[in-house]
PDB file of C-alpha atoms in Angstrom:
ATOM      1  CA  MET A  18     -29.391 -56.358 -12.600  1.00  0.00           C
ATOM      2  CA  GLU A  19     -30.040 -54.027 -15.482  1.00  0.00           C
ATOM      3  CA  LEU A  20     -28.523 -50.626 -15.869  1.00  0.00           C
ATOM      4  CA  LYS A  21     -31.995 -48.948 -15.815  1.00  0.00           C
ATOM      5  CA  GLN A  22     -32.555 -50.263 -12.655  1.00  0.00           C
ATOM      6  CA  LEU A  23     -29.759 -49.068 -11.389  1.00  0.00           C
ATOM      7  CA  LEU A  24     -30.272 -45.527 -12.470  1.00  0.00           C
ATOM      8  CA  ALA A  25     -33.720 -45.676 -10.978  1.00  0.00           C
ATOM      9  CA  LEU A  26     -32.105 -46.821  -7.566  1.00  0.00           C
ATOM     10  CA  VAL A  27     -29.678 -44.061  -7.776  1.00  0.00           C
ATOM     11  CA  THR A  28     -32.071 -41.156  -9.053  1.00  0.00           C
ATOM     12  CA  VAL A  29     -35.005 -42.305  -6.691  1.00  0.00           C
ATOM     13  CA  GLY A  30     -32.508 -42.417  -3.845  1.00  0.00           C
ATOM     14  CA  ASP A  31     -30.956 -38.689  -4.546  1.00  0.00           C
ATOM     15  CA  THR A  32     -34.746 -36.896  -5.339  1.00  0.00           C
ATOM     16  CA  GLY A  33     -36.263 -38.891  -2.540  1.00  0.00           C
ATOM     17  CA  SER A  34     -39.167 -39.257  -5.070  1.00  0.00           C
ATOM     18  CA  VAL A  35     -40.403 -41.931  -7.581  1.00  0.00           C
ATOM     19  CA  THR A  36     -42.208 -38.907  -9.799  1.00  0.00           C
ATOM     20  CA  LYS A  37     -39.241 -36.417  -9.887  1.00  0.00           C
ATOM     21  CA  ALA A  38     -37.057 -39.554 -10.949  1.00  0.00           C
ATOM     22  CA  ALA A  39     -39.325 -40.571 -13.495  1.00  0.00           C
ATOM     23  CA  ARG A  40     -39.129 -36.557 -14.875  1.00  0.00           C
ATOM     24  CA  LEU A  41     -35.331 -36.796 -14.902  1.00  0.00           C
ATOM     25  CA  LEU A  42     -35.280 -40.069 -16.580  1.00  0.00           C
ATOM     26  CA  HIS A  43     -37.717 -39.267 -19.641  1.00  0.00           C
ATOM     27  CA  VAL A  44     -39.705 -42.667 -18.260  1.00  0.00           C
ATOM     28  CA  VAL A  45     -43.378 -42.854 -17.240  1.00  0.00           C
ATOM     29  CA  GLN A  46     -43.447 -43.284 -13.282  1.00  0.00           C
ATOM     30  CA  PRO A  47     -44.734 -47.052 -13.410  1.00  0.00           C
ATOM     31  CA  ALA A  48     -41.863 -47.856 -15.399  1.00  0.00           C
ATOM     32  CA  VAL A  49     -39.314 -46.495 -12.061  1.00  0.00           C
ATOM     33  CA  SER A  50     -41.647 -48.314  -9.577  1.00  0.00           C
ATOM     34  CA  ARG A  51     -41.214 -51.382 -11.366  1.00  0.00           C
ATOM     35  CA  TYR A  52     -37.620 -50.975 -11.579  1.00  0.00           C
ATOM     36  CA  ILE A  53     -37.022 -50.346  -7.869  1.00  0.00           C
ATOM     37  CA  ARG A  54     -39.541 -53.387  -7.050  1.00  0.00           C
ATOM     38  CA  ALA A  55     -37.479 -55.767  -9.389  1.00  0.00           C
ATOM     39  CA  LEU A  56     -34.394 -54.414  -7.812  1.00  0.00           C
ATOM     40  CA  GLU A  57     -35.796 -55.640  -4.162  1.00  0.00           C
ATOM     41  CA  ASP A  58     -36.809 -58.678  -5.351  1.00  0.00           C
ATOM     42  CA  GLU A  59     -33.664 -59.769  -6.896  1.00  0.00           C
ATOM     43  CA  VAL A  60     -31.678 -58.760  -3.722  1.00  0.00           C
ATOM     44  CA  GLY A  61     -34.468 -60.069  -1.313  1.00  0.00           C
ATOM     45  CA  VAL A  62     -34.327 -56.690   0.564  1.00  0.00           C
ATOM     46  CA  PRO A  63     -36.289 -53.952   0.723  1.00  0.00           C
ATOM     47  CA  LEU A  64     -34.210 -50.805  -0.517  1.00  0.00           C
ATOM     48  CA  PHE A  65     -36.378 -48.064   0.162  1.00  0.00           C
ATOM     49  CA  GLU A  66     -38.668 -47.033   3.129  1.00  0.00           C
ATOM     50  CA  ARG A  67     -41.968 -45.476   2.033  1.00  0.00           C
ATOM     51  CA  SER A  68     -44.137 -42.719   3.792  1.00  0.00           C
ATOM     52  CA  SER A  69     -46.471 -39.839   2.674  1.00  0.00           C
ATOM     53  CA  GLN A  70     -43.030 -37.701   2.445  1.00  0.00           C
ATOM     54  CA  GLY A  71     -41.357 -39.588   0.126  1.00  0.00           C
ATOM     55  CA  MET A  72     -38.805 -42.221  -0.572  1.00  0.00           C
ATOM     56  CA  THR A  73     -35.932 -43.137   1.572  1.00  0.00           C
ATOM     57  CA  LEU A  74     -32.939 -45.239   1.533  1.00  0.00           C
ATOM     58  CA  THR A  75     -32.799 -48.278   3.527  1.00  0.00           C
ATOM     59  CA  PRO A  76     -29.089 -49.420   5.050  1.00  0.00           C
ATOM     60  CA  ALA A  77     -29.472 -52.003   2.241  1.00  0.00           C
ATOM     61  CA  GLY A  78     -30.463 -49.131  -0.235  1.00  0.00           C
ATOM     62  CA  GLU A  79     -27.641 -46.777   1.054  1.00  0.00           C
ATOM     63  CA  VAL A  80     -24.782 -49.638   0.294  1.00  0.00           C
ATOM     64  CA  LEU A  81     -26.518 -50.941  -3.435  1.00  0.00           C
ATOM     65  CA  ALA A  82     -27.060 -47.044  -4.549  1.00  0.00           C
ATOM     66  CA  GLU A  83     -23.394 -46.246  -3.673  1.00  0.00           C
ATOM     67  CA  ARG A  84     -22.073 -49.114  -5.349  1.00  0.00           C
ATOM     68  CA  ALA A  85     -24.523 -48.613  -8.244  1.00  0.00           C
ATOM     69  CA  ARG A  86     -22.914 -44.733  -8.858  1.00  0.00           C
ATOM     70  CA  ARG A  87     -19.440 -45.816  -9.066  1.00  0.00           C
ATOM     71  CA  ALA A  88     -20.654 -48.569 -11.763  1.00  0.00           C
ATOM     72  CA  LEU A  89     -22.444 -46.016 -13.526  1.00  0.00           C
ATOM     73  CA  LEU A  90     -19.602 -43.127 -13.142  1.00  0.00           C
ATOM     74  CA  GLU A  91     -17.024 -46.157 -14.500  1.00  0.00           C
ATOM     75  CA  LEU A  92     -19.654 -46.594 -17.823  1.00  0.00           C
ATOM     76  CA  ASP A  93     -19.555 -42.978 -18.112  1.00  0.00           C
ATOM     77  CA  ARG A  94     -15.888 -42.976 -18.355  1.00  0.00           C
ATOM     78  CA  ALA A  95     -15.726 -45.973 -20.788  1.00  0.00           C
ATOM     79  CA  ARG A  96     -17.974 -44.163 -23.090  1.00  0.00           C
ATOM     80  CA  ALA A  97     -15.873 -41.197 -23.107  1.00  0.00           C
ATOM     81  CA  GLU A  98     -12.846 -42.722 -23.676  1.00  0.00           C
ATOM     82  CA  ILE A  99     -13.581 -45.148 -26.607  1.00  0.00           C
ATOM     83  CA  ARG A 100     -15.850 -42.377 -28.082  1.00  0.00           C
ATOM     84  CA  PRO A 101     -13.913 -41.825 -31.686  1.00  0.00           C
ATOM     85  CA  ASP A 102     -12.151 -38.603 -31.546  1.00  0.00           C
ATOM     86  CA  ARG A 103      -8.844 -38.076 -33.139  1.00  0.00           C
ATOM     87  CA  GLU A 104      -7.762 -34.653 -32.141  1.00  0.00           C
ATOM     88  CA  HIS A 105      -8.702 -34.504 -28.523  1.00  0.00           C
ATOM     89  CA  VAL A 106      -8.324 -36.274 -25.413  1.00  0.00           C
ATOM     90  CA  ARG A 107     -11.253 -37.609 -24.160  1.00  0.00           C
ATOM     91  CA  GLY A 108     -12.908 -38.857 -20.492  1.00  0.00           C
ATOM     92  CA  ILE A 109     -14.371 -38.195 -17.506  1.00  0.00           C
ATOM     93  CA  VAL A 110     -12.138 -36.652 -14.492  1.00  0.00           C
ATOM     94  CA  THR A 111     -13.090 -36.168 -11.047  1.00  0.00           C
ATOM     95  CA  ILE A 112     -10.277 -33.842  -8.961  1.00  0.00           C
ATOM     96  CA  GLY A 113     -10.389 -33.157  -5.307  1.00  0.00           C
ATOM     97  CA  LEU A 114      -9.074 -29.800  -4.474  1.00  0.00           C
ATOM     98  CA  LEU A 115      -8.455 -29.002  -1.073  1.00  0.00           C
ATOM     99  CA  GLU A 116     -10.880 -26.483   0.387  1.00  0.00           C
ATOM    100  CA  SER A 117      -8.093 -23.801   0.855  1.00  0.00           C
ATOM    101  CA  THR A 118      -7.307 -23.908  -2.550  1.00  0.00           C
ATOM    102  CA  VAL A 119     -10.266 -24.103  -4.419  1.00  0.00           C
ATOM    103  CA  GLU A 120      -9.950 -19.841  -4.627  1.00  0.00           C
ATOM    104  CA  LEU A 121      -7.115 -20.028  -6.495  1.00  0.00           C
ATOM    105  CA  VAL A 122      -6.887 -23.057  -8.438  1.00  0.00           C
ATOM    106  CA  ALA A 123     -10.812 -24.048  -9.539  1.00  0.00           C
ATOM    107  CA  ALA A 124     -11.071 -20.869 -11.937  1.00  0.00           C
ATOM    108  CA  PRO A 125      -7.804 -21.392 -13.752  1.00  0.00           C
ATOM    109  CA  LEU A 126      -7.967 -25.144 -13.950  1.00  0.00           C
ATOM    110  CA  VAL A 127     -10.910 -25.293 -15.396  1.00  0.00           C
ATOM    111  CA  GLU A 128     -10.687 -22.978 -18.344  1.00  0.00           C
ATOM    112  CA  VAL A 129      -7.173 -24.202 -19.182  1.00  0.00           C
ATOM    113  CA  LEU A 130      -8.469 -27.960 -19.116  1.00  0.00           C
ATOM    114  CA  GLY A 131     -11.222 -26.547 -21.007  1.00  0.00           C
ATOM    115  CA  ARG A 132      -9.463 -24.657 -23.626  1.00  0.00           C
ATOM    116  CA  ARG A 133      -6.570 -27.174 -24.199  1.00  0.00           C
ATOM    117  CA  HIS A 134      -8.711 -30.347 -23.600  1.00  0.00           C
ATOM    118  CA  PRO A 135     -12.324 -30.140 -24.490  1.00  0.00           C
ATOM    119  CA  GLY A 136     -12.982 -33.643 -24.662  1.00  0.00           C
ATOM    120  CA  ILE A 137     -12.345 -33.778 -21.385  1.00  0.00           C
ATOM    121  CA  ASP A 138     -15.388 -33.647 -18.785  1.00  0.00           C
ATOM    122  CA  VAL A 139     -13.987 -32.138 -15.660  1.00  0.00           C
ATOM    123  CA  ARG A 140     -15.908 -32.531 -12.032  1.00  0.00           C
ATOM    124  CA  ILE A 141     -14.292 -31.191  -8.774  1.00  0.00           C
ATOM    125  CA  LEU A 142     -15.147 -32.350  -5.527  1.00  0.00           C
ATOM    126  CA  SER A 143     -13.499 -29.987  -2.645  1.00  0.00           C
ATOM    127  CA  ALA A 144     -12.980 -30.754   1.161  1.00  0.00           C
ATOM    128  CA  PHE A 145     -10.563 -31.073   3.895  1.00  0.00           C
ATOM    129  CA  SER A 146      -6.980 -33.424   3.451  1.00  0.00           C
ATOM    130  CA  GLY A 147      -8.656 -36.155   5.369  1.00  0.00           C
ATOM    131  CA  HIS A 148     -11.890 -36.405   3.646  1.00  0.00           C
ATOM    132  CA  LEU A 149     -10.075 -36.235   0.170  1.00  0.00           C
ATOM    133  CA  ARG A 150      -7.554 -38.760   0.980  1.00  0.00           C
ATOM    134  CA  GLN A 151     -10.607 -41.231   1.445  1.00  0.00           C
ATOM    135  CA  TRP A 152     -12.337 -40.611  -1.505  1.00  0.00           C
ATOM    136  CA  LEU A 153      -8.729 -41.382  -3.452  1.00  0.00           C
ATOM    137  CA  ASP A 154      -8.715 -44.914  -1.602  1.00  0.00           C
ATOM    138  CA  ASP A 155     -12.044 -45.341  -2.293  1.00  0.00           C
ATOM    139  CA  GLY A 156     -12.076 -44.425  -6.198  1.00  0.00           C
ATOM    140  CA  ALA A 157     -14.594 -41.338  -5.918  1.00  0.00           C
ATOM    141  CA  VAL A 158     -11.671 -38.845  -7.537  1.00  0.00           C
ATOM    142  CA  ASP A 159      -8.956 -39.816 -10.120  1.00  0.00           C
ATOM    143  CA  MET A 160      -6.477 -37.758  -8.183  1.00  0.00           C
ATOM    144  CA  SER A 161      -6.343 -34.807  -5.267  1.00  0.00           C
ATOM    145  CA  LEU A 162      -4.592 -32.033  -4.133  1.00  0.00           C
ATOM    146  CA  LEU A 163      -3.149 -32.792  -0.304  1.00  0.00           C
ATOM    147  CA  TYR A 164      -0.525 -31.763   1.750  1.00  0.00           C
ATOM    148  CA  ASN A 165       2.082 -33.213   4.094  1.00  0.00           C
ATOM    149  CA  VAL A 166       1.467 -36.908   2.918  1.00  0.00           C
ATOM    150  CA  ASN A 167       4.091 -39.359   1.473  1.00  0.00           C
ATOM    151  CA  SER A 168       3.802 -41.930  -1.643  1.00  0.00           C
ATOM    152  CA  THR A 169       2.574 -45.047   0.082  1.00  0.00           C
ATOM    153  CA  PRO A 170       1.763 -48.656  -1.925  1.00  0.00           C
ATOM    154  CA  SER A 171      -1.682 -47.256  -2.679  1.00  0.00           C
ATOM    155  CA  ILE A 172      -0.848 -43.689  -3.821  1.00  0.00           C
ATOM    156  CA  ALA A 173       2.045 -42.119  -5.820  1.00  0.00           C
ATOM    157  CA  VAL A 174       2.422 -38.186  -4.272  1.00  0.00           C
ATOM    158  CA  THR A 175       4.510 -35.588  -6.473  1.00  0.00           C
ATOM    159  CA  PRO A 176       5.259 -32.137  -3.944  1.00  0.00           C
ATOM    160  CA  LEU A 177       3.983 -29.254  -6.114  1.00  0.00           C
ATOM    161  CA  LEU A 178       4.838 -26.297  -3.950  1.00  0.00           C
ATOM    162  CA  ARG A 179       5.566 -25.392  -0.333  1.00  0.00           C
ATOM    163  CA  GLU A 180       3.766 -22.997   1.595  1.00  0.00           C
ATOM    164  CA  ALA A 181       3.439 -20.737   4.636  1.00  0.00           C
ATOM    165  CA  LEU A 182       0.449 -20.388   6.909  1.00  0.00           C
ATOM    166  CA  TRP A 183      -0.350 -17.191   7.868  1.00  0.00           C
ATOM    167  CA  ALA A 184      -1.917 -15.703  11.272  1.00  0.00           C
ATOM    168  CA  ILE A 185      -5.513 -13.875  10.140  1.00  0.00           C
ATOM    169  CA  ALA A 186      -6.684 -10.830  11.703  1.00  0.00           C
ATOM    170  CA  PRO A 187      -9.634  -8.849  11.275  1.00  0.00           C
ATOM    171  CA  PRO A 188      -9.497  -5.502   8.751  1.00  0.00           C
ATOM    172  CA  ASP A 189      -9.084  -3.081  11.776  1.00  0.00           C
ATOM    173  CA  ALA A 190      -6.101  -4.910  12.846  1.00  0.00           C
ATOM    174  CA  GLU A 191      -2.911  -3.323  13.728  1.00  0.00           C
ATOM    175  CA  LEU A 192      -0.105  -5.850  12.215  1.00  0.00           C
ATOM    176  CA  GLY A 193       2.479  -3.503  11.636  1.00  0.00           C
ATOM    177  CA  ARG A 194       5.264  -4.658   8.991  1.00  0.00           C
ATOM    178  CA  GLU A 195       7.544  -7.066  11.082  1.00  0.00           C
ATOM    179  CA  ALA A 196       6.755 -11.014  11.008  1.00  0.00           C
ATOM    180  CA  LEU A 197       4.507 -12.007  13.835  1.00  0.00           C
ATOM    181  CA  THR A 198       5.149 -14.154  16.877  1.00  0.00           C
ATOM    182  CA  TRP A 199       3.049 -16.610  18.503  1.00  0.00           C
ATOM    183  CA  ASP A 200       3.210 -14.408  21.512  1.00  0.00           C
ATOM    184  CA  ARG A 201       1.720 -11.784  19.628  1.00  0.00           C
ATOM    185  CA  VAL A 202      -0.844 -14.166  17.805  1.00  0.00           C
ATOM    186  CA  CYS A 203      -2.014 -15.535  21.373  1.00  0.00           C
ATOM    187  CA  GLU A 204      -2.648 -12.188  22.732  1.00  0.00           C
ATOM    188  CA  ASN A 205      -5.677 -12.220  20.553  1.00  0.00           C
ATOM    189  CA  ARG A 206      -8.559 -15.170  21.056  1.00  0.00           C
ATOM    190  CA  LEU A 207      -8.067 -17.715  18.243  1.00  0.00           C
ATOM    191  CA  ILE A 208     -10.140 -19.710  15.977  1.00  0.00           C
ATOM    192  CA  LEU A 209      -9.329 -22.564  14.627  1.00  0.00           C
ATOM    193  CA  PRO A 210      -9.698 -25.942  12.944  1.00  0.00           C
ATOM    194  CA  VAL A 211     -11.403 -28.477  15.091  1.00  0.00           C
ATOM    195  CA  ALA A 212      -8.927 -30.720  17.279  1.00  0.00           C
ATOM    196  CA  GLY A 213      -7.358 -33.720  14.562  1.00  0.00           C
ATOM    197  CA  HIS A 214      -8.002 -31.436  11.788  1.00  0.00           C
ATOM    198  CA  GLY A 215      -4.297 -31.705   9.827  1.00  0.00           C
ATOM    199  CA  LEU A 216      -3.929 -27.839   9.879  1.00  0.00           C
ATOM    200  CA  ARG A 217      -4.778 -28.019  13.606  1.00  0.00           C
ATOM    201  CA  THR A 218      -2.257 -30.398  14.013  1.00  0.00           C
ATOM    202  CA  LEU A 219       0.393 -27.927  12.429  1.00  0.00           C
ATOM    203  CA  VAL A 220      -0.573 -25.164  14.860  1.00  0.00           C
ATOM    204  CA  ASP A 221      -0.479 -27.033  17.947  1.00  0.00           C
ATOM    205  CA  GLU A 222       2.586 -28.415  17.058  1.00  0.00           C
ATOM    206  CA  ALA A 223       3.643 -24.442  16.389  1.00  0.00           C
ATOM    207  CA  LEU A 224       1.999 -23.590  19.566  1.00  0.00           C
ATOM    208  CA  GLY A 225       4.219 -26.136  21.912  1.00  0.00           C
ATOM    209  CA  ALA A 226       7.257 -25.419  20.256  1.00  0.00           C
ATOM    210  CA  ALA A 227       6.761 -21.964  21.122  1.00  0.00           C
ATOM    211  CA  ALA A 228       5.406 -22.246  24.602  1.00  0.00           C
ATOM    212  CA  ALA A 229       2.466 -19.833  23.981  1.00  0.00           C
ATOM    213  CA  ALA A 230      -0.646 -20.410  25.544  1.00  0.00           C
ATOM    214  CA  PRO A 231      -3.905 -19.722  23.420  1.00  0.00           C
ATOM    215  CA  THR A 232      -7.439 -18.733  23.972  1.00  0.00           C
ATOM    216  CA  ILE A 233      -9.307 -20.422  21.666  1.00  0.00           C
ATOM    217  CA  VAL A 234     -12.688 -18.813  21.588  1.00  0.00           C
ATOM    218  CA  CYS A 235     -14.436 -21.107  19.025  1.00  0.00           C
ATOM    219  CA  GLN A 236     -13.196 -24.521  16.817  1.00  0.00           C
ATOM    220  CA  THR A 237     -14.807 -25.176  13.288  1.00  0.00           C
ATOM    221  CA  ASN A 238     -14.521 -27.906  10.656  1.00  0.00           C
ATOM    222  CA  SER A 239     -15.257 -24.825   8.186  1.00  0.00           C
ATOM    223  CA  MET A 240     -12.637 -22.499   6.578  1.00  0.00           C
ATOM    224  CA  PRO A 241     -15.221 -19.786   5.629  1.00  0.00           C
ATOM    225  CA  VAL A 242     -17.080 -19.912   9.193  1.00  0.00           C
ATOM    226  CA  GLN A 243     -13.228 -19.054  10.035  1.00  0.00           C
ATOM    227  CA  LYS A 244     -12.855 -16.486   7.640  1.00  0.00           C
ATOM    228  CA  LYS A 245     -16.502 -15.101   8.814  1.00  0.00           C
ATOM    229  CA  LEU A 246     -15.421 -15.102  12.121  1.00  0.00           C
ATOM    230  CA  VAL A 247     -12.227 -13.276  11.751  1.00  0.00           C
ATOM    231  CA  ALA A 248     -13.886 -10.486   9.990  1.00  0.00           C
ATOM    232  CA  ALA A 249     -16.448 -10.101  12.401  1.00  0.00           C
ATOM    233  CA  GLY A 250     -13.756  -9.111  14.862  1.00  0.00           C
ATOM    234  CA  THR A 251     -14.341 -12.726  16.869  1.00  0.00           C
ATOM    235  CA  GLY A 252     -11.281 -13.453  17.211  1.00  0.00           C
ATOM    236  CA  TRP A 253      -7.966 -14.417  14.930  1.00  0.00           C
ATOM    237  CA  SER A 254      -6.830 -17.283  13.193  1.00  0.00           C
ATOM    238  CA  VAL A 255      -4.073 -18.940  11.337  1.00  0.00           C
ATOM    239  CA  LEU A 256      -4.516 -20.465   7.815  1.00  0.00           C
ATOM    240  CA  PRO A 257      -2.936 -21.060   4.474  1.00  0.00           C
ATOM    241  CA  ALA A 258      -2.439 -17.873   2.674  1.00  0.00           C
ATOM    242  CA  ALA A 259      -3.827 -19.458  -0.578  1.00  0.00           C
ATOM    243  CA  GLY A 260      -7.427 -19.798   1.543  1.00  0.00           C
ATOM    244  CA  VAL A 261      -7.405 -15.740   2.415  1.00  0.00           C
ATOM    245  CA  ALA A 262      -5.801 -14.391  -0.497  1.00  0.00           C
ATOM    246  CA  GLU A 263      -8.408 -12.866  -2.186  1.00  0.00           C
ATOM    247  CA  ASP A 264      -9.680 -11.588   1.165  1.00  0.00           C
ATOM    248  CA  VAL A 265      -6.684  -9.808   2.148  1.00  0.00           C
ATOM    249  CA  ALA A 266      -6.752  -8.364  -1.135  1.00  0.00           C
ATOM    250  CA  ALA A 267      -9.772  -7.397  -0.856  1.00  0.00           C
ATOM    251  CA  GLY A 268      -9.569  -5.515   2.471  1.00  0.00           C
ATOM    252  CA  ARG A 269     -11.953  -8.151   4.116  1.00  0.00           C
ATOM    253  CA  LEU A 270      -8.915  -9.674   6.295  1.00  0.00           C
ATOM    254  CA  LEU A 271      -5.444  -8.869   7.000  1.00  0.00           C
ATOM    255  CA  GLY A 272      -2.655 -11.243   6.738  1.00  0.00           C
ATOM    256  CA  GLY A 273       0.706 -11.842   8.003  1.00  0.00           C
ATOM    257  CA  PRO A 274       3.464 -14.221   8.519  1.00  0.00           C
ATOM    258  CA  ILE A 275       4.353 -16.237  11.692  1.00  0.00           C
ATOM    259  CA  VAL A 276       7.929 -16.961  12.976  1.00  0.00           C
ATOM    260  CA  ASP A 277       9.649 -18.160  16.199  1.00  0.00           C
ATOM    261  CA  PRO A 278       8.646 -21.085  14.588  1.00  0.00           C
ATOM    262  CA  ALA A 279       7.369 -20.490  11.384  1.00  0.00           C
ATOM    263  CA  ILE A 280       4.681 -22.685  10.176  1.00  0.00           C
ATOM    264  CA  SER A 281       4.207 -24.336   6.340  1.00  0.00           C
ATOM    265  CA  ARG A 282       2.797 -27.430   4.558  1.00  0.00           C
ATOM    266  CA  THR A 283       3.499 -28.941   1.335  1.00  0.00           C
ATOM    267  CA  ILE A 284       1.183 -29.039  -1.447  1.00  0.00           C
ATOM    268  CA  VAL A 285       1.120 -32.457  -3.588  1.00  0.00           C
ATOM    269  CA  LEU A 286      -0.629 -34.066  -6.125  1.00  0.00           C
ATOM    270  CA  ALA A 287      -2.034 -37.663  -5.126  1.00  0.00           C
ATOM    271  CA  LEU A 288      -3.190 -40.312  -7.923  1.00  0.00           C
ATOM    272  CA  PRO A 289      -3.490 -44.030  -7.236  1.00  0.00           C
ATOM    273  CA  ARG A 290      -1.246 -46.346  -7.967  1.00  0.00           C
ATOM    274  CA  ALA A 291      -3.691 -49.003  -8.638  1.00  0.00           C
ATOM    275  CA  GLY A 292      -4.602 -49.752 -12.475  1.00  0.00           C
ATOM    276  CA  ARG A 293      -4.100 -47.779 -15.438  1.00  0.00           C
ATOM    277  CA  ASN A 294      -4.800 -44.126 -15.220  1.00  0.00           C
ATOM    278  CA  PRO A 295      -6.849 -43.185 -18.353  1.00  0.00           C
ATOM    279  CA  PRO A 296      -5.128 -40.639 -20.786  1.00  0.00           C
ATOM    280  CA  ALA A 297      -7.703 -37.510 -19.773  1.00  0.00           C
ATOM    281  CA  ALA A 298      -6.679 -38.207 -15.926  1.00  0.00           C
ATOM    282  CA  GLU A 299      -2.852 -37.697 -17.043  1.00  0.00           C
ATOM    283  CA  VAL A 300      -3.056 -35.052 -19.137  1.00  0.00           C
ATOM    284  CA  ALA A 301      -5.369 -33.134 -16.000  1.00  0.00           C
ATOM    285  CA  ALA A 302      -2.344 -33.991 -13.536  1.00  0.00           C
ATOM    286  CA  THR A 303       0.137 -32.383 -15.785  1.00  0.00           C
ATOM    287  CA  GLU A 304      -2.409 -29.234 -16.445  1.00  0.00           C
ATOM    288  CA  ILE A 305      -2.785 -28.862 -12.569  1.00  0.00           C
ATOM    289  CA  ALA A 306       0.734 -29.049 -11.991  1.00  0.00           C
ATOM    290  CA  ARG A 307       1.503 -26.632 -14.767  1.00  0.00           C
ATOM    291  CA  VAL A 308      -1.611 -24.294 -13.057  1.00  0.00           C
ATOM    292  CA  THR A 309      -0.362 -24.102  -9.403  1.00  0.00           C
ATOM    293  CA  GLN A 310       3.572 -23.586 -10.707  1.00  0.00           C
ATOM    294  CA  ARG A 311       2.106 -20.623 -12.728  1.00  0.00           C
ATOM    295  CA  LEU A 312      -0.079 -19.220  -9.489  1.00  0.00           C
ATOM    296  CA  VAL A 313       3.264 -19.193  -7.836  1.00  0.00           C
ATOM    297  CA  GLN A 314       5.661 -18.134 -10.378  1.00  0.00           C
ATOM    298  CA  ASN A 315       3.502 -14.908 -10.928  1.00  0.00           C
ATOM    299  CA  GLY A 316       2.802 -14.323  -7.263  1.00  0.00           C
ATOM    300  CA  THR A 317      -0.983 -15.147  -7.080  1.00  0.00           C
ATOM    301  CA  TRP A 318      -0.207 -17.847  -4.567  1.00  0.00           C
ATOM    302  CA  PRO A 319       1.380 -15.555  -1.539  1.00  0.00           C
ATOM    303  CA  THR A 320       3.983 -17.280   0.336  1.00  0.00           C
ATOM    304  CA  ALA A 321       4.247 -20.022  -2.025  1.00  0.00           C
ATOM    305  CA  SER A 322       7.839 -21.712  -3.376  1.00  0.00           C
ATOM    306  CA  VAL A 323       7.560 -24.443  -5.866  1.00  0.00           C
ATOM    307  CA  ALA A 324       8.654 -27.434  -4.822  1.00  0.00           C
ATOM    308  CA  HIS A 325      11.858 -29.219  -6.066  1.00  0.00           C
ATOM    309  CA  THR A 326      12.059 -33.075  -6.211  1.00  0.00           C
ATOM    310  CA  GLY A 327      14.893 -35.480  -6.647  1.00  0.00           C
TER     311      GLY A 327
END
């Protein structure tokens, strides 16, 4: 297999079109078709289903394209690391951020990496903790923020901060100054994450301890959907303060701590144990720790406290 063939496979798979792929790869259309046919001859199975609507990867094509993407990414990383530059660390770093932390962490992290380490090509992916953990195990991200996770033989975990979860209410709700009990929260219809989601597990444990009986009007795996439904007055929710800090500050939502019992999570930075972490990844990991600590110390990350290890 040749590099140009793998590039053609991935690009056609992403665009669904030989014509579009040729334009992106800056080659003529017959060359792209030739690369794909050569790959199919080598592996002995069709890699695309061809129709008047375009090109769609077959199951075999999906497998090969996924492997090809990883190989191409590793080549990009190698080029970036060995390119001579005595003044700056260079390389590609893919960082996983919890969806609930993106609003607070992404901008300052990208800013500081760009200012202090301009040789690093930063790529950010966001998802829920379970997906991020899978991406970390698969090598799709170099490091990731996760929560309530301990070190294992495959990942090394550094606790960064502990964060309380809030009851989230519509902007016209009357929360008062006191912390909210679960009975008070459950007087309202609730919009919660779907069962099996990490945050839902924390909420269910707290509800069980409080012997509270909620009325759940909607379950969703999307934090933006939760926030929109609460803002529209559909019900209340329970979310990490980091995910709603901007909305509360802008008056789009109201938020307050919950007691009896309180509910919190520990945000950690996880890196794979296998292999050598390149210098660019080590630098990025250091900056993530610094950025999150600064957000806690200056009060930008509500309800959070810096985690102390050892």
